[in-house]
Coordinates of C-alpha atoms and ligand atoms in Angstrom, one line a residue:
M1 CA 11.3 -2.6 27.4
K2 CA 10.6 -0.9 24.0
N3 CA 13.0 1.8 23.3
Y4 CA 13.2 2.2 19.5
V5 CA 11.2 2.3 16.3
L6 CA 12.9 0.9 13.2
S7 CA 12.3 2.7 9.9
I8 CA 12.7 1.1 6.5
D9 CA 13.4 3.7 3.9
A10 CA 13.3 1.9 0.6
G11 CA 14.7 4.6 -1.8
T12 CA 15.3 4.7 -5.5
T13 CA 19.0 4.0 -5.3
S14 CA 19.5 2.4 -1.9
S15 CA 17.8 0.4 0.8
R16 CA 18.1 2.1 4.2
A17 CA 17.2 1.2 7.7
V18 CA 17.2 3.9 10.4
L19 CA 16.6 3.4 14.1
F20 CA 14.9 6.2 16.2
D21 CA 14.6 6.5 19.9
K22 CA 11.6 7.7 21.9
L23 CA 12.7 11.3 21.6
G24 CA 12.9 11.0 17.8
N25 CA 16.7 11.0 17.8
Q26 CA 18.3 9.1 15.0
C27 CA 20.4 6.4 16.7
A28 CA 21.9 4.5 13.8
I29 CA 21.6 4.1 10.0
A30 CA 22.6 1.4 7.6
Q31 CA 22.4 1.7 3.8
H32 CA 23.0 -0.5 0.8
E33 CA 22.9 0.6 -2.8
F34 CA 21.3 -1.6 -5.5
K35 CA 21.7 -1.7 -9.2
Q36 CA 19.9 0.5 -11.7
F37 CA 19.1 -1.1 -15.0
F38 CA 18.6 1.0 -18.1
P39 CA 17.7 -1.6 -20.8
R40 CA 16.7 1.1 -23.3
E41 CA 16.4 4.8 -23.7
G42 CA 13.9 6.0 -21.1
W43 CA 13.5 2.6 -19.4
V44 CA 14.6 2.2 -15.7
E45 CA 14.3 -1.1 -13.8
H46 CA 15.3 -2.6 -10.5
D47 CA 15.7 -6.2 -9.4
P48 CA 13.0 -6.7 -6.7
I49 CA 15.0 -9.6 -5.2
E50 CA 18.0 -7.4 -4.8
I51 CA 15.8 -4.7 -3.2
W52 CA 14.5 -7.2 -0.7
K53 CA 18.0 -8.7 0.0
T54 CA 19.7 -5.3 0.5
Q55 CA 16.8 -4.1 2.6
L56 CA 17.0 -7.1 4.9
K57 CA 20.8 -6.6 5.2
A58 CA 20.3 -3.0 6.1
I59 CA 17.8 -4.0 8.8
I60 CA 20.2 -6.6 10.3
D61 CA 23.2 -4.1 10.0
V62 CA 21.4 -1.2 11.7
I63 CA 20.5 -3.4 14.7
K64 CA 24.2 -4.6 15.0
L65 CA 25.5 -1.0 14.6
A66 CA 23.2 0.3 17.3
N67 CA 24.2 -2.6 19.5
I68 CA 20.7 -3.1 20.8
Q69 CA 18.5 -6.2 21.6
V70 CA 15.9 -6.9 18.9
E71 CA 13.2 -7.1 21.7
E72 CA 13.8 -3.4 22.3
I73 CA 12.3 -2.5 18.9
D74 CA 8.7 -1.5 19.3
S75 CA 7.7 -1.7 15.7
I76 CA 8.7 -1.1 12.1
G77 CA 7.5 1.7 9.8
I78 CA 8.0 1.5 6.0
T79 CA 8.4 4.3 3.5
N80 CA 9.3 3.8 -0.1
Q81 CA 10.0 5.1 -3.6
R82 CA 6.5 5.5 -4.9
E83 CA 4.8 4.1 -8.0
T84 CA 7.5 1.6 -8.8
T85 CA 5.7 -1.6 -9.9
V86 CA 6.4 -5.2 -9.0
I87 CA 4.3 -8.2 -10.1
W88 CA 5.2 -11.6 -8.6
D89 CA 4.0 -15.2 -8.5
K90 CA 2.2 -15.8 -5.3
K91 CA 3.3 -19.5 -5.0
T92 CA 7.0 -19.1 -5.8
G93 CA 7.4 -15.5 -4.6
K94 CA 9.4 -14.8 -7.7
P95 CA 8.8 -11.6 -9.7
I96 CA 7.5 -12.2 -13.2
F97 CA 9.4 -9.1 -14.5
N98 CA 11.9 -6.6 -13.1
A99 CA 10.4 -3.7 -11.1
I100 CA 9.5 -0.9 -13.4
V101 CA 10.7 2.3 -11.7
W102 CA 8.7 5.5 -11.4
Q103 CA 11.1 7.3 -13.7
D104 CA 10.5 4.8 -16.5
R105 CA 8.9 6.4 -19.6
R106 CA 8.1 3.2 -21.6
T107 CA 4.3 3.6 -21.1
A108 CA 4.2 7.2 -22.4
N109 CA 2.5 6.0 -25.6
I110 CA -0.2 4.1 -23.6
C111 CA -0.9 7.4 -21.8
E112 CA -1.0 9.3 -25.1
D113 CA -3.5 6.9 -26.6
L114 CA -5.8 7.2 -23.6
K115 CA -5.5 11.0 -23.7
K116 CA -6.6 11.0 -27.3
I117 CA -9.9 9.3 -26.3
G118 CA -10.4 11.7 -23.5
K119 CA -9.7 9.3 -20.6
D120 CA -7.2 11.7 -18.8
K121 CA -10.1 13.6 -17.4
I122 CA -11.6 10.5 -15.7
F123 CA -8.2 9.6 -14.2
Q124 CA -7.7 13.1 -12.9
K125 CA -11.2 13.4 -11.4
K126 CA -11.0 10.0 -9.6
T127 CA -7.3 9.7 -8.7
G128 CA -6.2 13.3 -8.6
L129 CA -3.3 12.4 -10.8
I130 CA -2.3 13.5 -14.3
L131 CA -2.4 10.6 -16.7
D132 CA 1.4 10.0 -17.0
A133 CA 3.8 7.2 -17.3
Y134 CA 5.2 7.9 -13.8
F135 CA 2.3 6.2 -12.1
S136 CA 1.9 2.4 -11.6
G137 CA -1.3 1.8 -13.6
T138 CA 0.1 1.8 -17.1
K139 CA 3.2 -0.1 -15.9
I140 CA 1.0 -2.9 -14.7
K141 CA -0.8 -3.0 -18.0
W142 CA 2.5 -3.1 -19.9
I143 CA 3.7 -6.1 -17.9
L144 CA 0.3 -7.9 -18.3
D145 CA 0.4 -7.3 -22.0
L146 CA 3.6 -9.2 -22.3
D147 CA 2.0 -12.7 -22.1
P148 CA -1.6 -13.8 -22.9
N149 CA -1.6 -16.0 -19.7
F150 CA -0.7 -13.1 -17.3
R151 CA -4.2 -11.6 -17.1
K152 CA -5.8 -15.0 -16.5
K153 CA -3.3 -15.6 -13.7
G154 CA -4.0 -12.2 -12.3
E155 CA -7.8 -12.9 -12.3
N156 CA -7.1 -16.1 -10.3
G157 CA -4.9 -14.2 -7.9
D158 CA -1.9 -16.4 -8.9
I159 CA 0.2 -13.3 -9.7
V160 CA -0.1 -10.2 -7.6
F161 CA 0.8 -6.5 -7.8
G162 CA 2.5 -4.3 -5.3
T163 CA 4.5 -1.1 -5.0
I164 CA 7.8 -1.5 -3.1
D165 CA 6.1 -1.2 0.4
T166 CA 3.8 -4.1 -0.6
W167 CA 6.6 -6.2 -2.0
L168 CA 8.8 -5.7 1.2
I169 CA 5.9 -6.4 3.6
W170 CA 4.9 -9.5 1.6
N171 CA 8.5 -10.8 2.0
L172 CA 8.9 -9.7 5.7
T173 CA 5.7 -11.6 6.6
S174 CA 6.7 -14.6 4.4
G175 CA 3.7 -14.2 2.1
K176 CA 1.1 -13.7 4.8
V177 CA 0.2 -10.1 4.2
H178 CA -0.5 -8.4 0.8
V179 CA -1.2 -4.8 1.7
T180 CA -0.4 -1.2 0.8
D181 CA -1.6 2.1 2.5
T182 CA -3.8 4.8 1.1
S183 CA -0.8 7.2 0.3
N184 CA 0.8 4.6 -1.9
A185 CA -2.5 3.4 -3.4
S186 CA -3.2 7.0 -4.4
R187 CA -0.2 6.9 -6.8
T188 CA -1.3 3.9 -8.9
L189 CA -3.9 5.5 -11.2
L190 CA -6.3 2.8 -10.0
Y191 CA -7.4 4.1 -6.6
N192 CA -10.4 6.4 -6.2
I193 CA -9.2 9.0 -3.7
H194 CA -12.7 10.3 -2.9
E195 CA -14.4 6.9 -2.3
K196 CA -11.2 5.3 -1.0
K197 CA -11.4 2.1 -3.0
W198 CA -9.9 0.5 -6.1
D199 CA -12.0 1.9 -8.9
E200 CA -13.8 -0.6 -11.2
E201 CA -14.0 1.8 -14.2
L202 CA -10.2 2.6 -14.1
L203 CA -9.3 -1.1 -13.6
K204 CA -11.4 -1.8 -16.7
I205 CA -9.7 0.9 -18.8
L206 CA -6.2 -0.4 -17.9
E207 CA -7.3 -4.1 -18.0
V208 CA -6.0 -4.8 -14.5
P209 CA -7.7 -7.7 -12.6
K210 CA -8.8 -6.6 -9.2
A211 CA -7.8 -9.9 -7.6
M212 CA -4.1 -8.9 -8.1
L213 CA -4.4 -5.8 -6.0
P214 CA -3.3 -5.5 -2.3
N215 CA -5.6 -4.6 0.5
V216 CA -5.5 -0.9 1.4
S217 CA -4.7 -0.1 5.1
N218 CA -4.3 3.0 7.1
S219 CA -0.9 4.6 7.0
S220 CA -0.7 4.1 10.7
E221 CA -2.0 0.6 11.6
I222 CA -0.5 -2.7 12.7
I223 CA -0.9 -4.8 9.6
G224 CA 1.1 -7.9 10.6
V225 CA 4.4 -9.0 12.2
I226 CA 7.7 -9.9 10.5
N227 CA 8.4 -13.6 10.3
K228 CA 10.4 -14.7 13.4
S229 CA 13.0 -16.4 11.2
Y230 CA 14.6 -13.0 10.2
L231 CA 15.4 -11.5 13.5
G232 CA 14.3 -14.2 16.0
Y233 CA 11.4 -12.0 17.1
E234 CA 8.0 -11.1 15.7
I235 CA 8.2 -7.3 15.4
P236 CA 4.9 -5.6 14.4
I237 CA 4.7 -3.5 11.2
G238 CA 2.8 -0.4 12.2
G239 CA 3.3 2.2 9.5
I240 CA 3.4 2.5 5.7
A241 CA 3.6 5.7 3.6
G242 CA 5.1 6.9 0.3
D243 CA 8.3 8.8 0.7
Q244 CA 7.1 12.3 0.1
Q245 CA 4.0 11.8 2.3
A246 CA 6.2 10.3 5.0
A247 CA 8.4 13.4 4.8
L248 CA 5.4 15.7 5.2
F249 CA 4.5 13.8 8.3
G250 CA 8.1 13.7 9.5
Q251 CA 8.1 17.5 9.2
M252 CA 5.0 17.6 11.3
C253 CA 3.1 19.4 8.6
V254 CA -0.2 18.1 10.1
N255 CA -2.4 21.2 9.7
P256 CA -4.1 22.4 6.5
G257 CA -1.8 25.0 4.8
D258 CA 1.4 23.4 6.3
V259 CA 3.9 22.8 3.5
K260 CA 7.3 21.2 3.1
N261 CA 9.8 21.4 0.2
T262 CA 12.5 18.7 -0.2
Y263 CA 15.7 19.9 -2.0
G264 CA 17.3 16.7 -3.4
T265 CA 18.1 15.8 -7.0
G266 CA 14.8 17.5 -7.7
C267 CA 12.4 19.4 -5.5
F268 CA 9.2 17.9 -4.1
C269 CA 6.8 20.3 -2.6
I270 CA 3.7 19.1 -0.8
M271 CA 1.0 21.0 1.1
N272 CA -1.4 19.5 3.6
T273 CA -4.9 20.5 2.4
G274 CA -6.7 18.8 5.3
K275 CA -9.8 16.7 4.9
N276 CA -10.6 17.9 1.4
P277 CA -9.0 16.9 -1.8
V278 CA -8.2 20.1 -3.8
I279 CA -8.3 19.4 -7.5
S280 CA -5.7 21.5 -9.2
K281 CA -6.4 23.9 -12.0
N282 CA -2.7 24.2 -12.6
K283 CA -1.6 20.6 -13.3
M284 CA -0.4 19.9 -9.7
L285 CA -1.2 16.5 -8.3
T286 CA -3.9 15.8 -5.7
T287 CA -2.9 13.0 -3.5
I288 CA -3.6 11.2 -0.2
A289 CA -1.1 12.4 2.5
W290 CA -2.1 9.7 5.0
T291 CA -4.9 7.9 6.7
I292 CA -5.0 7.6 10.4
K293 CA -7.9 5.8 12.2
N294 CA -9.7 5.8 8.9
E295 CA -9.6 9.5 8.6
T296 CA -7.8 10.7 5.5
T297 CA -5.7 13.8 5.1
Y298 CA -5.2 15.1 1.5
A299 CA -2.3 17.0 0.0
I300 CA -1.4 18.9 -3.2
E301 CA 2.0 18.2 -4.7
G302 CA 4.2 19.8 -7.2
S303 CA 7.7 18.9 -8.3
V304 CA 10.7 20.4 -10.0
F305 CA 12.9 17.9 -11.9
I306 CA 16.2 19.6 -11.6
A307 CA 17.4 21.1 -8.3
G308 CA 20.5 19.6 -6.6
A309 CA 21.1 18.0 -10.0
L310 CA 22.1 21.4 -11.3
V311 CA 24.8 21.6 -8.7
Q312 CA 25.9 18.1 -9.7
W313 CA 26.1 19.3 -13.3
L314 CA 28.2 22.3 -12.3
R315 CA 30.5 20.0 -10.4
D316 CA 30.8 17.1 -12.9
Q317 CA 30.5 18.8 -16.2
L318 CA 31.8 22.4 -15.7
N319 CA 34.1 21.5 -12.7
I320 CA 33.5 24.9 -11.2
V321 CA 33.2 23.3 -7.8
K322 CA 34.8 20.1 -6.4
S323 CA 31.9 19.2 -4.1
A324 CA 28.2 20.3 -4.0
P325 CA 28.5 22.2 -0.6
E326 CA 31.4 24.3 -2.1
I327 CA 28.9 26.1 -4.3
E328 CA 27.8 28.2 -1.3
Q329 CA 31.3 29.6 -0.8
L330 CA 31.7 30.3 -4.5
A331 CA 28.3 32.1 -4.7
K332 CA 29.3 34.2 -1.7
T333 CA 32.4 35.5 -3.5
V334 CA 30.1 37.9 -5.3
K335 CA 27.5 40.3 -3.9
N336 CA 24.8 39.5 -6.5
N337 CA 24.2 37.6 -9.7
G338 CA 25.9 40.3 -11.9
G339 CA 22.9 40.2 -14.2
V340 CA 23.2 36.5 -14.9
T341 CA 20.0 34.3 -15.0
F342 CA 20.4 30.5 -15.1
I343 CA 17.5 28.6 -16.6
P344 CA 17.8 25.0 -15.3
A345 CA 15.8 23.3 -18.0
L346 CA 18.3 20.4 -18.2
S347 CA 15.5 17.9 -18.8
G348 CA 12.7 20.1 -20.0
L349 CA 10.6 22.4 -17.8
G350 CA 7.9 21.0 -15.6
A351 CA 5.0 22.9 -13.8
P352 CA 3.8 25.4 -14.7
F353 CA 5.4 25.5 -18.1
W354 CA 5.1 21.7 -18.9
D355 CA 7.5 21.9 -21.9
P356 CA 9.5 18.7 -22.2
H357 CA 11.5 20.2 -25.1
A358 CA 12.7 23.3 -23.3
T359 CA 16.5 23.3 -22.9
G360 CA 18.7 25.1 -20.3
A361 CA 20.4 28.5 -20.7
I362 CA 22.8 30.9 -18.9
M363 CA 21.8 34.4 -19.9
G364 CA 23.2 37.9 -19.3
I365 CA 26.9 37.0 -19.5
T366 CA 29.4 39.9 -20.0
R367 CA 33.2 40.1 -19.9
G368 CA 32.8 40.9 -16.2
T369 CA 30.9 37.6 -15.4
K370 CA 32.8 35.5 -12.9
K371 CA 32.3 31.9 -11.8
G372 CA 30.7 33.2 -8.6
H373 CA 28.0 34.9 -10.6
I374 CA 27.2 31.6 -12.4
A375 CA 27.1 29.8 -9.0
R376 CA 24.8 32.4 -7.5
A377 CA 22.5 32.4 -10.5
A378 CA 22.4 28.6 -10.2
L379 CA 21.3 28.7 -6.6
E380 CA 18.7 31.4 -7.4
S381 CA 17.3 29.3 -10.2
I382 CA 16.7 26.4 -7.8
A383 CA 14.8 28.8 -5.5
L384 CA 13.0 30.4 -8.5
R385 CA 11.7 27.1 -9.8
S386 CA 10.5 26.2 -6.3
R387 CA 8.8 29.6 -6.2
D388 CA 7.1 28.9 -9.5
I389 CA 5.4 25.8 -8.2
I390 CA 4.7 27.2 -4.8
L391 CA 2.8 30.1 -6.3
E392 CA 0.7 27.7 -8.4
M393 CA 0.0 25.6 -5.3
E394 CA -1.0 28.8 -3.4
K395 CA -3.5 29.6 -6.2
D396 CA -5.0 26.1 -6.1
A397 CA -5.3 26.1 -2.4
N398 CA -6.4 29.7 -2.3
T399 CA -4.1 30.5 0.5
K400 CA -0.7 32.1 1.2
F401 CA 1.7 29.8 3.0
H402 CA 2.7 31.1 6.4
S403 CA 6.1 29.4 6.3
L404 CA 7.9 26.7 4.4
K405 CA 9.6 23.7 6.1
V406 CA 12.6 22.4 4.2
D407 CA 14.7 19.2 4.1
G408 CA 16.9 17.2 1.7
G409 CA 20.6 17.4 0.9
A410 CA 20.6 20.9 -0.6
S411 CA 18.6 22.4 2.3
K412 CA 21.9 22.5 4.2
N413 CA 22.9 25.3 1.9
N414 CA 22.2 28.5 4.1
L415 CA 22.6 30.9 1.2
L416 CA 20.1 28.9 -0.9
M417 CA 17.6 28.9 2.0
Q418 CA 18.0 32.6 2.5
I419 CA 17.4 33.3 -1.2
Q420 CA 14.3 31.1 -1.0
A421 CA 12.9 33.0 1.9
D422 CA 13.6 36.3 0.2
L423 CA 12.1 35.3 -3.1
L424 CA 8.9 33.9 -1.5
K425 CA 8.7 36.6 1.1
T426 CA 8.0 33.7 3.5
K427 CA 9.9 32.3 6.5
V428 CA 11.9 29.1 5.6
I429 CA 12.4 26.7 8.5
R430 CA 14.9 23.8 8.6
P431 CA 14.5 21.1 11.2
K432 CA 17.3 19.5 13.2
I433 CA 16.6 16.1 11.8
T434 CA 16.7 16.2 8.0
E435 CA 16.0 12.5 7.6
T436 CA 12.4 13.4 7.6
T437 CA 11.2 10.6 5.3
A438 CA 12.4 7.8 7.6
L439 CA 11.3 9.8 10.7
G440 CA 7.7 10.1 9.3
A441 CA 7.5 6.4 8.7
A442 CA 8.7 5.8 12.3
F443 CA 6.1 8.2 13.6
F444 CA 3.3 6.4 11.7
S445 CA 4.4 3.1 13.2
G446 CA 5.0 4.4 16.7
L447 CA 1.5 6.0 16.8
S448 CA -0.2 2.7 15.9
T449 CA 1.4 0.9 18.8
E450 CA 1.1 3.9 21.2
F451 CA 4.9 4.0 21.5
W452 CA 4.0 7.7 21.0
P453 CA 0.6 8.4 22.4
S454 CA -0.6 11.2 20.1
I455 CA 0.3 13.4 17.2
N456 CA 0.7 16.2 19.7
S457 CA 3.3 14.3 21.7
I458 CA 5.3 13.9 18.4
N459 CA 4.8 17.5 17.5
D460 CA 6.6 18.5 20.7
M461 CA 9.7 16.6 19.5
W462 CA 10.0 18.5 16.2
E463 CA 13.0 20.9 16.6
E464 CA 14.1 23.7 14.5
D465 CA 17.7 23.9 13.4
K466 CA 17.6 27.3 11.8
S467 CA 15.0 29.6 10.2
F468 CA 15.5 32.1 7.5
V469 CA 13.5 35.3 7.6
P470 CA 12.9 37.2 4.3
K471 CA 15.1 40.2 3.9
L472 CA 13.3 42.2 1.3
S473 CA 15.3 44.3 -1.1
D474 CA 15.0 45.7 -4.6
S475 CA 17.5 43.4 -6.1
K476 CA 15.3 40.4 -5.4
S477 CA 12.4 41.8 -7.3
N478 CA 14.9 42.4 -10.1
I479 CA 15.9 38.7 -10.0
I480 CA 12.2 37.8 -10.4
S481 CA 11.5 40.1 -13.2
M482 CA 14.6 39.0 -15.1
W483 CA 13.6 35.4 -14.5
E484 CA 10.1 35.9 -15.8
K485 CA 11.3 37.5 -18.9
R486 CA 14.1 35.1 -19.7
V487 CA 12.5 31.8 -18.9
L488 CA 10.1 32.3 -21.7
K489 CA 13.0 32.4 -24.2
V490 CA 13.9 28.7 -23.6
L491 CA 10.4 27.4 -24.3
S492 CA 10.1 25.3 -27.5
Ligands
ADP1 P1 18.4 12.5 -3.3 O1 17.6 12.0 -2.1 O2 17.5 13.1 -4.5 O3 19.5 11.6 -3.8 P2 19.7 14.3 -1.4 O4 18.6 14.8 -0.5 O5 20.7 13.3 -0.9 O6 19.1 13.9 -2.8 O7 20.5 15.6 -1.9 C1 21.6 15.5 -2.8 C2 21.5 16.6 -3.8 O8 21.7 17.9 -3.2 C3 22.6 16.5 -4.9 O9 22.0 16.8 -6.1 C4 23.6 17.6 -4.5 O10 24.1 18.2 -5.7 C5 22.8 18.6 -3.7 N1 23.5 19.2 -2.6 C6 24.0 18.6 -1.6 N2 24.6 19.5 -0.7 C7 24.4 20.7 -1.3 C8 24.7 22.0 -0.9 N3 25.3 22.3 0.3 N4 24.3 23.0 -1.7 C9 23.7 22.8 -2.9 N5 23.3 21.5 -3.3 C10 23.7 20.5 -2.5

């Protein structure tokens, strides 16, 4: 009897395994952190072997915790930190270099050089991405440039590339399957999202041998089974998707115009644009949301670097709260922001300003300013930055969002969600299960095995926790006009 789907959520700081039942309830979760390496300013690495070991441990632990039989698991879905790059030796299974993490900026100069000769336009046209160090392509090039033998080995297929999904699947299948899905492939700078194939011209520009690259599967498709030696049973792997795309699916944003915003360290906002890729005029990313039965759904994505991180900063640097959730109580000690505007440019300002040299500011302070005003202005600034990108996305998609689904740690803050609804003049909806990333991966997998018969059957399981209806008032338009004036003052 199959009762569960196991979701592997391979995050940036921890390996997690989550077990869901047929009703989409989260039954158990296990999590192990792994080390972050910062060898130089702007460099971020992970040890791929440690990622694999902690992930396997999380899988074993979650089954023990839930106290179930392995045979009850229908299938496994995988979701992962995107863009992080691993290259390993096919014979030994050993990585030839540490994983270079998405946040790593070491290849910024490669991107700059390519921009100077006008190549950024080709990348944007074919991949939907901005030519930036975030994405895998220049990271692969950087590793291959380390040793003159590497490219030859790549051409022979002796060394191979993968994002974290690919690396974990290769290990889970003991080297039998070398695969990624379209949502992850679309973050590499090498995948043509229109033709849905690795692009020869882009491979040439970045000098990446095609033989190194994984096969590209649907996001919902049985691509292999895990080796029996791990759990004593060959469980099928039925789903793969990058974390933000999995969250979009977990939120059941399955129709064009559906949009979700995740409030974590930063904010990630993604909108389903249906069967058509919308190329942004406002430096948003165009990406593949998922592919099911060879039919691809596209999305447009915008992100804010600092969201919950601002609350962490207030907690750890200014000590005005002891815990992140406390900020809500503090902000409620005042009726409004008292004229204070917080510009959260703690690491530059992203879309639509794109000013990496902007710095943060707290403006409008008087002798009457209290801690509560600062807290309230900080929450408003998170919602204002999300509003900034959402407005750009609406322009690109030429539509007004009917509602915004939310998740992530800071979405538990009711005041922040109400402010967001008021500022956007849009209903904000929070689901009961906020582990939407893991849930999305489980859904992809369970669909491929018919554990869940259809998207409609999944849609029926999606449950609202709370919705926030905009309360329109003058003070909110005041917040916006102050923000629009003051944000310009921090630009470099
Ligand atoms: P990530 O996945 O990026 O690590 P999470 O989704 O776990 O992030 O959310 C954690 C972030 O949310 C932290 O930056 C924290 O400061 C913030 N946060 C958590 N709870 C609240 C809250 N109630 N109000 C505001 N911010 C919060």
